[in-house]
Amino acid sequence: MLSRPIIDRIAFLGISWYAILIVAAILIGFAFCSYEARRHRIPQDTMIDFLLYAIPLAIVCARIYYVVFRFNMYSEDLFSIFNIREGGLAIYGGVIGGLIAAHLAARRHDVSVLTLLDIVVPALALGQAIGRWGNYINMEAYGLRIGEEYLQFFPFAVEIPVGDVWYWHMATFFYEFCWDLLVFALLLLIRHTMRRRGDVFCWYLLLYCAGRTVIEGLRYDSLTFISEFVRISQVLSALAALGVVIYFFLRIRDRISLVTVLPLFCAVLCLVTTFLGEFERGAYSTLFIFSQLSMGALILCSAAIIVLWTLDSGSFDAKTAAPLILNAVFLAGLLIAGIGRSNADNTYYVSLRQCAAMIQLILCGWLLCYPFCPATRKVSDVHA
C-alpha cells in the first residue's frame, strides 16, 4: 500500500530523493536527446550546450515563477527567495527557462530552434513523469480532500499529514505521472508523422497542457491569482493548448472554410465548458445548467464537423469520424448522467466533464494538423 511514502525525504548526506530523481531525469533525458540529435544529424555539442544553458536557466526561471505568485511568503525575508532547498519551483517557469536555453543553443550552432525543441520535448515529458515521484516522497502536489471511504485507496488517493492526523487527498501527482508517460509515448509516435518542423513541440504543448488543465483544477496547493478559484497554471495551460489549435488553424489559412473554422470554434467552447465547471465546482453551483448546455453544444459541434467534412470530401471518412463519435458518446453519457444533479456534489462529475472537453480540444488540434491539412514536403532538419 503506497498511500504514504515508505522512505524519508532525505536519501543520504543531506541529499533529497527529489534531487536524485531530478538528476536521474536529466541524465535519461540527455541520453534520449543525444540519440535524437544523431537521428536529425545535429552535432552532439549542440545538445551539450543546450544542457549547460538549460539547467541553470530552468532552476532560476522556475524559482522566479513560483516567487512571483507566492511573494507574500518571501516579502518579509527577501533572502529566503534564494533558499530553494525549502522547495518552491514551478514547472512552467522551468519550461520557460528551457525555451530560452533552446534559443541560445540553436543560435550558437546555427540550428533551427524548432528542430531542437522537437528533439527535447519528449525527454521533457518523461522527465516530468519521473519528477512527480519526488512530489510523492515530499507529500506535495496532492489534490482535494476525499471523505468517501470507498475512494480512500492508492493510486486514487494518498494520505497527507496535518499534525498527527493523516487525511486522504486525491493523488494528483500520480494522475500527472500517468498523463506525462502517455504524452511521452504519443510524442514518440508523432515525431515520425509530423508535417512540419516544430510539430512535436506543438503536440507536447497541446497534450500536456490539456491534461494539466484538468489535473490542476483538482490540486489543493495550486498557485492562484485574482481569487482562490483562479489557478495560474490552469489558465496558462488552457491558453497554451488553445494557442496550439489556433496555430494549426493559421497554418491552413489558404483553405479556410466552415469545415476548418468549426474546430477552432469548438476548441474555444471546450475552454468555456472547462472553466464554467471550475467555477461551478468552486462556489457557483448555479452555473450547472450553463455547463450542461455547453457540453450539449460540443456534441452538436462534433456532429456538424462530421457532416461538413463528409460533404466537403465527398465521402464518409470513418477514420476521421471515429474519435469524434466516441467522444460525443462520452459527452452524451455525461449529459444523461447529469440529469437531476444540479444540487448534488459534482466535484468528480465536473472533472469528467472537463476530461471530455479537453479530449475534444485535442481532437480539434488533430483535425487541423492532419485530416484537414494537406501533407507538405518535409523541411530540412538542421538549418533554420
mmCIF file of C-alpha atoms in Angstrom:
data_model
loop_
_atom_site.group_PDB
_atom_site.id
_atom_site.type_symbol
_atom_site.label_atom_id
_atom_site.label_comp_id
_atom_site.label_asym_id
_atom_site.label_seq_id
_atom_site.Cartn_x
_atom_site.Cartn_y
_atom_site.Cartn_z
ATOM 1 C CA MET A 1 0.000 0.000 0.000
ATOM 2 C CA LEU A 2 1.597 3.260 -1.167
ATOM 3 C CA SER A 3 -0.788 5.748 0.396
ATOM 4 C CA ARG A 4 2.159 7.073 2.422
ATOM 5 C CA PRO A 5 5.829 7.319 1.340
ATOM 6 C CA ILE A 6 7.814 4.359 2.620
ATOM 7 C CA ILE A 7 11.106 6.280 2.563
ATOM 8 C CA ASP A 8 12.291 9.556 4.095
ATOM 9 C CA ARG A 9 12.713 12.696 2.015
ATOM 10 C CA ILE A 10 16.489 12.641 2.572
ATOM 11 C CA ALA A 11 18.379 9.861 0.835
ATOM 12 C CA PHE A 12 21.939 10.365 2.158
ATOM 13 C CA LEU A 13 24.398 13.115 3.078
ATOM 14 C CA GLY A 14 21.597 15.661 3.201
ATOM 15 C CA ILE A 15 20.665 14.994 -0.435
ATOM 16 C CA SER A 16 16.930 14.612 -1.012
ATOM 17 C CA TRP A 17 15.314 11.888 -3.075
ATOM 18 C CA TYR A 18 13.668 14.638 -5.116
ATOM 19 C CA ALA A 19 17.099 15.921 -6.152
ATOM 20 C CA ILE A 20 18.219 12.400 -7.069
ATOM 21 C CA LEU A 21 15.103 11.895 -9.194
ATOM 22 C CA ILE A 22 15.660 15.216 -10.980
ATOM 23 C CA VAL A 23 19.287 14.347 -11.730
ATOM 24 C CA ALA A 24 18.186 10.919 -12.981
ATOM 25 C CA ALA A 25 15.596 12.570 -15.215
ATOM 26 C CA ILE A 26 18.238 14.928 -16.633
ATOM 27 C CA LEU A 27 20.641 12.064 -17.405
ATOM 28 C CA ILE A 28 17.952 9.907 -19.008
ATOM 29 C CA GLY A 29 16.651 12.899 -20.952
ATOM 30 C CA PHE A 30 20.123 13.793 -22.187
ATOM 31 C CA ALA A 31 20.708 10.231 -23.403
ATOM 32 C CA PHE A 32 17.413 10.335 -25.312
ATOM 33 C CA CYS A 33 18.174 13.771 -26.780
ATOM 34 C CA SER A 34 21.628 12.637 -27.886
ATOM 35 C CA TYR A 35 20.065 9.738 -29.764
ATOM 36 C CA GLU A 36 17.522 12.053 -31.395
ATOM 37 C CA ALA A 37 20.244 14.557 -32.296
ATOM 38 C CA ARG A 38 22.103 11.855 -34.219
ATOM 39 C CA ARG A 39 18.880 10.929 -35.997
ATOM 40 C CA HIS A 40 18.438 14.576 -37.038
ATOM 41 C CA ARG A 41 22.156 14.866 -37.946
ATOM 42 C CA ILE A 42 22.726 17.578 -35.374
ATOM 43 C CA PRO A 43 26.196 17.855 -33.761
ATOM 44 C CA GLN A 44 26.380 16.429 -30.252
ATOM 45 C CA ASP A 45 27.954 19.593 -28.854
ATOM 46 C CA THR A 46 24.641 21.338 -29.605
ATOM 47 C CA MET A 47 22.897 19.146 -27.032
ATOM 48 C CA ILE A 48 25.726 19.588 -24.532
ATOM 49 C CA ASP A 49 25.468 23.366 -24.821
ATOM 50 C CA PHE A 50 21.700 23.178 -24.528
ATOM 51 C CA LEU A 51 22.038 21.187 -21.308
ATOM 52 C CA LEU A 52 24.565 23.653 -19.876
ATOM 53 C CA TYR A 53 22.188 26.526 -20.634
ATOM 54 C CA ALA A 54 19.007 24.725 -19.631
ATOM 55 C CA ILE A 55 19.889 23.521 -16.120
ATOM 56 C CA PRO A 56 20.652 26.927 -14.530
ATOM 57 C CA LEU A 57 18.020 28.795 -16.572
ATOM 58 C CA ALA A 58 15.307 26.263 -15.728
ATOM 59 C CA ILE A 59 16.080 26.458 -11.998
ATOM 60 C CA VAL A 60 16.191 30.264 -11.958
ATOM 61 C CA CYS A 61 13.020 30.683 -14.024
ATOM 62 C CA ALA A 62 11.165 28.005 -12.066
ATOM 63 C CA ARG A 63 12.028 29.824 -8.853
ATOM 64 C CA ILE A 64 11.075 33.249 -10.210
ATOM 65 C CA TYR A 65 7.725 31.918 -11.453
ATOM 66 C CA TYR A 66 6.939 30.461 -8.025
ATOM 67 C CA VAL A 67 8.074 33.505 -6.054
ATOM 68 C CA VAL A 68 6.069 35.942 -8.199
ATOM 69 C CA PHE A 69 2.823 34.174 -7.334
ATOM 70 C CA ARG A 70 3.732 33.473 -3.699
ATOM 71 C CA PHE A 71 5.574 36.712 -2.973
ATOM 72 C CA ASN A 72 3.754 37.200 0.336
ATOM 73 C CA MET A 73 5.730 34.223 1.665
ATOM 74 C CA TYR A 74 9.038 35.986 0.991
ATOM 75 C CA SER A 75 8.230 39.689 1.356
ATOM 76 C CA GLU A 76 9.430 39.874 4.966
ATOM 77 C CA ASP A 77 12.657 37.986 4.287
ATOM 78 C CA LEU A 78 13.846 38.544 0.729
ATOM 79 C CA PHE A 79 16.957 36.425 1.228
ATOM 80 C CA SER A 80 14.706 33.382 1.678
ATOM 81 C CA ILE A 81 13.988 33.630 -2.057
ATOM 82 C CA PHE A 82 17.398 32.047 -2.650
ATOM 83 C CA ASN A 83 16.746 29.115 -0.305
ATOM 84 C CA ILE A 84 15.442 26.649 -2.900
ATOM 85 C CA ARG A 85 16.220 23.706 -0.609
ATOM 86 C CA GLU A 86 12.950 24.541 1.146
ATOM 87 C CA GLY A 87 11.066 23.948 -2.099
ATOM 88 C CA GLY A 88 9.243 26.329 -4.367
ATOM 89 C CA LEU A 89 9.977 25.531 -8.022
ATOM 90 C CA ALA A 90 7.234 25.690 -10.664
ATOM 91 C CA ILE A 91 7.434 23.534 -13.775
ATOM 92 C CA TYR A 92 6.128 26.220 -16.122
ATOM 93 C CA GLY A 93 8.926 28.517 -15.058
ATOM 94 C CA GLY A 94 11.337 25.692 -15.817
ATOM 95 C CA VAL A 95 9.805 25.238 -19.284
ATOM 96 C CA ILE A 96 10.256 28.966 -19.943
ATOM 97 C CA GLY A 97 13.906 28.628 -18.931
ATOM 98 C CA GLY A 98 14.241 25.669 -21.304
ATOM 99 C CA LEU A 99 12.803 27.712 -24.175
ATOM 100 C CA ILE A 100 15.397 30.424 -23.560
ATOM 101 C CA ALA A 101 18.138 27.780 -23.451
ATOM 102 C CA ALA A 102 16.935 26.264 -26.741
ATOM 103 C CA HIS A 103 17.040 29.683 -28.393
ATOM 104 C CA LEU A 104 20.588 30.327 -27.163
ATOM 105 C CA ALA A 105 21.905 26.890 -28.188
ATOM 106 C CA ALA A 106 20.202 26.982 -31.586
ATOM 107 C CA ARG A 107 21.548 30.457 -32.307
ATOM 108 C CA ARG A 108 25.074 29.489 -31.340
ATOM 109 C CA HIS A 109 25.139 26.369 -33.520
ATOM 110 C CA ASP A 110 23.022 27.659 -36.420
ATOM 111 C CA VAL A 111 20.329 25.042 -35.849
ATOM 112 C CA SER A 112 16.585 25.527 -36.169
ATOM 113 C CA VAL A 113 15.193 26.217 -32.700
ATOM 114 C CA LEU A 114 12.014 24.332 -33.647
ATOM 115 C CA THR A 115 14.032 21.238 -34.542
ATOM 116 C CA LEU A 116 15.868 21.493 -31.245
ATOM 117 C CA LEU A 117 12.569 21.758 -29.373
ATOM 118 C CA ASP A 118 11.205 18.762 -31.285
ATOM 119 C CA ILE A 119 14.186 16.762 -30.041
ATOM 120 C CA VAL A 120 13.917 17.912 -26.427
ATOM 121 C CA VAL A 121 10.197 17.813 -25.549
ATOM 122 C CA PRO A 122 9.716 14.014 -25.448
ATOM 123 C CA ALA A 123 12.538 13.871 -22.893
ATOM 124 C CA LEU A 124 10.892 16.749 -21.025
ATOM 125 C CA ALA A 125 7.614 14.819 -20.755
ATOM 126 C CA LEU A 126 9.476 11.738 -19.489
ATOM 127 C CA GLY A 127 11.448 13.860 -17.028
ATOM 128 C CA GLN A 128 8.252 15.397 -15.682
ATOM 129 C CA ALA A 129 6.857 11.908 -15.127
ATOM 130 C CA ILE A 130 9.948 10.877 -13.163
ATOM 131 C CA GLY A 131 9.929 14.094 -11.155
ATOM 132 C CA ARG A 132 6.336 13.589 -9.994
ATOM 133 C CA TRP A 133 7.527 10.791 -7.721
ATOM 134 C CA GLY A 134 9.547 13.409 -5.899
ATOM 135 C CA ASN A 135 6.220 15.085 -5.116
ATOM 136 C CA TYR A 136 5.027 11.786 -3.690
ATOM 137 C CA ILE A 137 8.050 11.456 -1.416
ATOM 138 C CA ASN A 138 7.698 15.090 -0.294
ATOM 139 C CA MET A 139 3.931 14.645 0.172
ATOM 140 C CA GLU A 140 3.079 17.603 -2.059
ATOM 141 C CA ALA A 141 1.196 18.305 -5.300
ATOM 142 C CA TYR A 142 -1.812 16.471 -3.859
ATOM 143 C CA GLY A 143 -5.458 17.129 -4.590
ATOM 144 C CA LEU A 144 -8.791 17.764 -2.949
ATOM 145 C CA ARG A 145 -9.781 16.110 0.319
ATOM 146 C CA ILE A 146 -11.550 12.749 -0.032
ATOM 147 C CA GLY A 147 -14.160 11.893 2.572
ATOM 148 C CA GLU A 148 -15.671 8.817 0.911
ATOM 149 C CA GLU A 149 -14.125 5.707 2.446
ATOM 150 C CA TYR A 150 -14.576 3.620 -0.706
ATOM 151 C CA LEU A 151 -12.279 6.050 -2.553
ATOM 152 C CA GLN A 152 -9.566 6.061 0.093
ATOM 153 C CA PHE A 153 -7.007 3.894 -1.672
ATOM 154 C CA PHE A 154 -3.847 4.368 -3.702
ATOM 155 C CA PRO A 155 -3.450 5.281 -6.574
ATOM 156 C CA PHE A 156 -6.679 7.260 -6.468
ATOM 157 C CA ALA A 157 -5.705 8.919 -3.193
ATOM 158 C CA VAL A 158 -2.786 9.491 -0.822
ATOM 159 C CA GLU A 159 -2.586 10.282 2.859
ATOM 160 C CA ILE A 160 -1.266 13.698 3.869
ATOM 161 C CA PRO A 161 -0.366 14.565 7.492
ATOM 162 C CA VAL A 162 -1.815 17.569 9.297
ATOM 163 C CA GLY A 163 -0.142 17.498 12.673
ATOM 164 C CA ASP A 164 -0.514 13.947 13.960
ATOM 165 C CA VAL A 165 -3.554 13.152 11.827
ATOM 166 C CA TRP A 166 -3.424 11.773 8.283
ATOM 167 C CA TYR A 167 -6.086 12.797 5.777
ATOM 168 C CA TRP A 168 -6.872 11.332 2.377
ATOM 169 C CA HIS A 169 -6.429 13.540 -0.688
ATOM 170 C CA MET A 170 -6.549 12.951 -4.438
ATOM 171 C CA ALA A 171 -3.230 11.610 -5.733
ATOM 172 C CA THR A 172 -2.910 14.303 -8.382
ATOM 173 C CA PHE A 173 0.849 13.739 -8.603
ATOM 174 C CA PHE A 174 0.088 10.186 -9.775
ATOM 175 C CA TYR A 175 -2.553 11.336 -12.246
ATOM 176 C CA GLU A 176 0.010 13.635 -13.848
ATOM 177 C CA PHE A 177 2.670 10.916 -13.763
ATOM 178 C CA CYS A 178 0.380 8.682 -15.820
ATOM 179 C CA TRP A 179 -0.531 11.517 -18.201
ATOM 180 C CA ASP A 180 3.124 12.514 -18.700
ATOM 181 C CA LEU A 181 4.011 8.922 -19.596
ATOM 182 C CA LEU A 182 1.164 8.839 -22.105
ATOM 183 C CA VAL A 183 2.304 12.159 -23.582
ATOM 184 C CA PHE A 184 5.847 10.780 -23.900
ATOM 185 C CA ALA A 185 4.571 7.683 -25.718
ATOM 186 C CA LEU A 186 2.393 9.748 -28.073
ATOM 187 C CA LEU A 187 5.247 12.118 -28.875
ATOM 188 C CA LEU A 188 7.411 9.151 -29.855
ATOM 189 C CA LEU A 189 4.741 8.304 -32.439
ATOM 190 C CA ILE A 190 4.134 11.884 -33.576
ATOM 191 C CA ARG A 191 7.833 12.523 -34.274
ATOM 192 C CA HIS A 192 7.579 10.075 -37.195
ATOM 193 C CA THR A 193 4.400 11.611 -38.643
ATOM 194 C CA MET A 194 4.975 15.345 -38.176
ATOM 195 C CA ARG A 195 4.033 17.549 -41.100
ATOM 196 C CA ARG A 196 6.270 20.487 -40.297
ATOM 197 C CA ARG A 197 9.229 21.395 -38.143
ATOM 198 C CA GLY A 198 8.006 22.218 -34.636
ATOM 199 C CA ASP A 199 5.055 19.822 -34.693
ATOM 200 C CA VAL A 200 6.404 17.633 -31.874
ATOM 201 C CA PHE A 201 6.831 20.720 -29.705
ATOM 202 C CA CYS A 202 3.302 21.879 -30.545
ATOM 203 C CA TRP A 203 1.865 18.494 -29.692
ATOM 204 C CA TYR A 204 3.743 18.463 -26.410
ATOM 205 C CA LEU A 205 2.086 21.759 -25.512
ATOM 206 C CA LEU A 206 -1.344 20.619 -26.662
ATOM 207 C CA LEU A 207 -1.267 17.228 -24.956
ATOM 208 C CA TYR A 208 0.493 18.147 -21.730
ATOM 209 C CA CYS A 209 -1.428 21.390 -21.237
ATOM 210 C CA ALA A 210 -4.800 19.770 -21.947
ATOM 211 C CA GLY A 211 -4.155 17.195 -19.230
ATOM 212 C CA ARG A 212 -2.695 19.743 -16.841
ATOM 213 C CA THR A 213 -5.799 21.935 -17.267
ATOM 214 C CA VAL A 214 -7.928 19.166 -15.779
ATOM 215 C CA ILE A 215 -5.478 17.958 -13.132
ATOM 216 C CA GLU A 216 -4.623 21.461 -11.906
ATOM 217 C CA GLY A 217 -8.296 22.019 -11.119
ATOM 218 C CA LEU A 218 -8.048 19.187 -8.591
ATOM 219 C CA ARG A 219 -4.872 20.426 -6.917
ATOM 220 C CA TYR A 220 -5.021 21.588 -3.317
ATOM 221 C CA ASP A 221 -1.788 23.611 -3.424
ATOM 222 C CA SER A 222 -2.060 25.491 -6.723
ATOM 223 C CA LEU A 223 -0.617 28.934 -7.310
ATOM 224 C CA THR A 224 -3.592 31.296 -7.592
ATOM 225 C CA PHE A 225 -4.220 34.904 -8.544
ATOM 226 C CA ILE A 226 -7.210 37.282 -8.512
ATOM 227 C CA SER A 227 -9.169 34.787 -6.399
ATOM 228 C CA GLU A 228 -8.675 31.355 -4.873
ATOM 229 C CA PHE A 229 -10.609 29.796 -7.752
ATOM 230 C CA VAL A 230 -8.309 31.123 -10.484
ATOM 231 C CA ARG A 231 -5.246 28.883 -10.735
ATOM 232 C CA ILE A 232 -2.469 30.478 -12.750
ATOM 233 C CA SER A 233 -1.069 27.204 -14.108
ATOM 234 C CA GLN A 234 -4.538 26.039 -15.127
ATOM 235 C CA VAL A 235 -5.243 29.264 -17.007
ATOM 236 C CA LEU A 236 -1.802 29.176 -18.648
ATOM 237 C CA SER A 237 -2.278 25.514 -19.637
ATOM 238 C CA ALA A 238 -5.676 26.175 -21.183
ATOM 239 C CA LEU A 239 -4.449 29.188 -23.146
ATOM 240 C CA ALA A 240 -1.341 27.346 -24.377
ATOM 241 C CA ALA A 241 -3.436 24.390 -25.571
ATOM 242 C CA LEU A 242 -5.857 26.728 -27.341
ATOM 243 C CA GLY A 243 -2.902 28.634 -28.798
ATOM 244 C CA VAL A 244 -1.635 25.463 -30.491
ATOM 245 C CA VAL A 245 -5.065 24.839 -32.056
ATOM 246 C CA ILE A 246 -5.105 28.436 -33.318
ATOM 247 C CA TYR A 247 -1.601 27.974 -34.745
ATOM 248 C CA PHE A 248 -2.666 24.803 -36.585
ATOM 249 C CA PHE A 249 -5.638 26.736 -37.959
ATOM 250 C CA LEU A 250 -3.478 29.614 -39.178
ATOM 251 C CA ARG A 251 -1.195 27.173 -40.997
ATOM 252 C CA ILE A 252 -4.052 26.258 -43.344
ATOM 253 C CA ARG A 253 -5.419 29.778 -43.782
ATOM 254 C CA ASP A 254 -5.349 29.277 -47.559
ATOM 255 C CA ARG A 255 -8.010 26.569 -47.099
ATOM 256 C CA ILE A 256 -10.273 28.390 -44.666
ATOM 257 C CA SER A 257 -13.875 27.268 -44.871
ATOM 258 C CA LEU A 258 -16.679 26.447 -42.479
ATOM 259 C CA VAL A 259 -15.291 22.928 -42.067
ATOM 260 C CA THR A 260 -11.941 24.295 -40.802
ATOM 261 C CA VAL A 261 -13.384 27.182 -38.778
ATOM 262 C CA LEU A 262 -15.727 24.921 -36.819
ATOM 263 C CA PRO A 263 -12.929 23.010 -34.982
ATOM 264 C CA LEU A 264 -11.474 26.357 -33.910
ATOM 265 C CA PHE A 265 -14.850 27.470 -32.564
ATOM 266 C CA CYS A 266 -15.240 24.089 -30.881
ATOM 267 C CA ALA A 267 -11.827 24.466 -29.198
ATOM 268 C CA VAL A 268 -12.894 27.789 -27.679
ATOM 269 C CA LEU A 269 -16.119 26.158 -26.486
ATOM 270 C CA CYS A 270 -14.030 23.416 -24.826
ATOM 271 C CA LEU A 271 -12.334 26.054 -22.680
ATOM 272 C CA VAL A 272 -15.683 27.650 -21.849
ATOM 273 C CA THR A 273 -17.004 24.263 -20.721
ATOM 274 C CA THR A 274 -13.898 23.603 -18.634
ATOM 275 C CA PHE A 275 -13.895 26.902 -16.761
ATOM 276 C CA LEU A 276 -17.646 27.007 -16.273
ATOM 277 C CA GLY A 277 -17.177 23.705 -14.457
ATOM 278 C CA GLU A 278 -14.247 25.066 -12.490
ATOM 279 C CA PHE A 279 -16.237 27.976 -11.080
ATOM 280 C CA GLU A 280 -19.276 25.757 -10.624
ATOM 281 C CA ARG A 281 -17.241 23.341 -8.513
ATOM 282 C CA GLY A 282 -15.598 26.185 -6.632
ATOM 283 C CA ALA A 283 -18.611 28.117 -5.399
ATOM 284 C CA TYR A 284 -21.140 28.883 -8.129
ATOM 285 C CA SER A 285 -23.405 25.846 -8.394
ATOM 286 C CA THR A 286 -25.897 27.959 -10.373
ATOM 287 C CA LEU A 287 -23.570 27.542 -13.364
ATOM 288 C CA PHE A 288 -24.532 23.863 -13.605
ATOM 289 C CA ILE A 289 -27.171 24.373 -16.289
ATOM 290 C CA PHE A 290 -24.818 26.508 -18.409
ATOM 291 C CA SER A 291 -22.109 23.848 -18.127
ATOM 292 C CA GLN A 292 -24.566 21.210 -19.299
ATOM 293 C CA LEU A 293 -25.659 23.372 -22.212
ATOM 294 C CA SER A 294 -22.057 23.927 -23.278
ATOM 295 C CA MET A 295 -21.495 20.163 -23.172
ATOM 296 C CA GLY A 296 -24.530 19.695 -25.421
ATOM 297 C CA ALA A 297 -23.087 22.298 -27.776
ATOM 298 C CA LEU A 298 -19.866 20.266 -28.012
ATOM 299 C CA ILE A 299 -21.880 17.236 -29.107
ATOM 300 C CA LEU A 300 -23.556 19.315 -31.815
ATOM 301 C CA CYS A 301 -20.139 20.628 -32.916
ATOM 302 C CA SER A 302 -18.828 17.089 -33.340
ATOM 303 C CA ALA A 303 -21.851 16.134 -35.423
ATOM 304 C CA ALA A 304 -21.539 19.290 -37.541
ATOM 305 C CA ILE A 305 -17.820 18.683 -38.171
ATOM 306 C CA ILE A 306 -18.504 15.129 -39.380
ATOM 307 C CA VAL A 307 -21.344 16.238 -41.656
ATOM 308 C CA LEU A 308 -19.424 19.185 -43.141
ATOM 309 C CA TRP A 309 -16.260 17.140 -43.666
ATOM 310 C CA THR A 310 -18.289 14.416 -45.390
ATOM 311 C CA LEU A 311 -19.885 16.977 -47.703
ATOM 312 C CA ASP A 312 -16.543 18.680 -48.353
ATOM 313 C CA SER A 313 -14.629 15.483 -49.136
ATOM 314 C CA GLY A 314 -17.487 13.777 -50.948
ATOM 315 C CA SER A 315 -17.364 10.616 -48.828
ATOM 316 C CA PHE A 316 -17.650 9.495 -45.222
ATOM 317 C CA ASP A 317 -14.219 9.237 -43.622
ATOM 318 C CA ALA A 318 -14.592 6.632 -40.868
ATOM 319 C CA LYS A 319 -11.052 7.167 -39.515
ATOM 320 C CA THR A 320 -11.691 10.879 -39.009
ATOM 321 C CA ALA A 321 -15.216 10.433 -37.679
ATOM 322 C CA ALA A 322 -14.495 7.592 -35.224
ATOM 323 C CA PRO A 323 -12.696 9.556 -32.459
ATOM 324 C CA LEU A 324 -15.230 12.380 -32.719
ATOM 325 C CA ILE A 325 -18.116 9.941 -32.419
ATOM 326 C CA LEU A 326 -16.528 8.167 -29.437
ATOM 327 C CA ASN A 327 -16.010 11.416 -27.545
ATOM 328 C CA ALA A 328 -19.518 12.578 -28.467
ATOM 329 C CA VAL A 329 -20.854 9.354 -26.926
ATOM 330 C CA PHE A 330 -18.790 10.094 -23.797
ATOM 331 C CA LEU A 331 -20.238 13.606 -23.669
ATOM 332 C CA ALA A 332 -23.767 12.313 -24.234
ATOM 333 C CA GLY A 333 -23.350 9.786 -21.417
ATOM 334 C CA LEU A 334 -22.202 12.548 -19.074
ATOM 335 C CA LEU A 335 -25.100 14.736 -20.162
ATOM 336 C CA ILE A 336 -27.582 11.991 -19.331
ATOM 337 C CA ALA A 337 -25.812 11.209 -16.046
ATOM 338 C CA GLY A 338 -26.122 14.883 -15.111
ATOM 339 C CA ILE A 339 -29.917 14.820 -15.078
ATOM 340 C CA GLY A 340 -31.043 15.752 -11.576
ATOM 341 C CA ARG A 341 -27.523 16.617 -10.340
ATOM 342 C CA SER A 342 -27.945 20.402 -10.201
ATOM 343 C CA ASN A 343 -27.964 20.401 -6.386
ATOM 344 C CA ALA A 344 -25.577 17.482 -5.866
ATOM 345 C CA ASP A 345 -21.872 17.406 -5.010
ATOM 346 C CA ASN A 346 -20.462 17.477 -8.537
ATOM 347 C CA THR A 347 -16.745 17.515 -7.718
ATOM 348 C CA TYR A 348 -15.957 14.312 -9.629
ATOM 349 C CA TYR A 349 -18.657 14.857 -12.240
ATOM 350 C CA VAL A 350 -17.157 18.226 -13.199
ATOM 351 C CA SER A 351 -13.752 16.578 -13.618
ATOM 352 C CA LEU A 352 -15.197 14.010 -16.024
ATOM 353 C CA ARG A 353 -16.883 16.803 -17.958
ATOM 354 C CA GLN A 354 -13.560 18.643 -18.149
ATOM 355 C CA CYS A 355 -11.801 15.483 -19.355
ATOM 356 C CA ALA A 356 -14.315 15.158 -22.195
ATOM 357 C CA ALA A 357 -13.857 18.836 -23.097
ATOM 358 C CA MET A 358 -10.063 18.553 -23.182
ATOM 359 C CA ILE A 359 -10.237 15.380 -25.284
ATOM 360 C CA GLN A 360 -12.402 17.343 -27.687
ATOM 361 C CA LEU A 361 -9.815 20.145 -27.700
ATOM 362 C CA ILE A 362 -7.063 17.676 -28.581
ATOM 363 C CA LEU A 363 -9.228 16.255 -31.363
ATOM 364 C CA CYS A 364 -9.740 19.764 -32.752
ATOM 365 C CA GLY A 365 -5.969 20.168 -32.948
ATOM 366 C CA TRP A 366 -5.643 16.745 -34.572
ATOM 367 C CA LEU A 367 -8.238 17.627 -37.220
ATOM 368 C CA LEU A 368 -6.458 20.851 -38.157
ATOM 369 C CA CYS A 369 -2.997 19.293 -38.102
ATOM 370 C CA TYR A 370 -3.752 16.074 -40.005
ATOM 371 C CA PRO A 371 -7.090 15.313 -41.762
ATOM 372 C CA PHE A 372 -7.876 18.931 -42.698
ATOM 373 C CA CYS A 373 -4.275 19.840 -43.543
ATOM 374 C CA PRO A 374 -2.687 18.585 -46.777
ATOM 375 C CA ALA A 375 0.694 16.878 -46.464
ATOM 376 C CA THR A 376 3.670 19.157 -47.068
ATOM 377 C CA ARG A 377 7.221 18.492 -48.094
ATOM 378 C CA LYS A 378 9.418 17.844 -45.056
ATOM 379 C CA VAL A 379 11.661 20.779 -44.274
ATOM 380 C CA SER A 380 15.395 20.248 -43.709
ATOM 381 C CA ASP A 381 16.059 19.328 -40.107
ATOM 382 C CA VAL A 382 19.304 21.120 -39.386
ATOM 383 C CA HIS A 383 19.431 24.706 -40.531
ATOM 384 C CA ALA A 384 16.929 27.433 -39.839
#
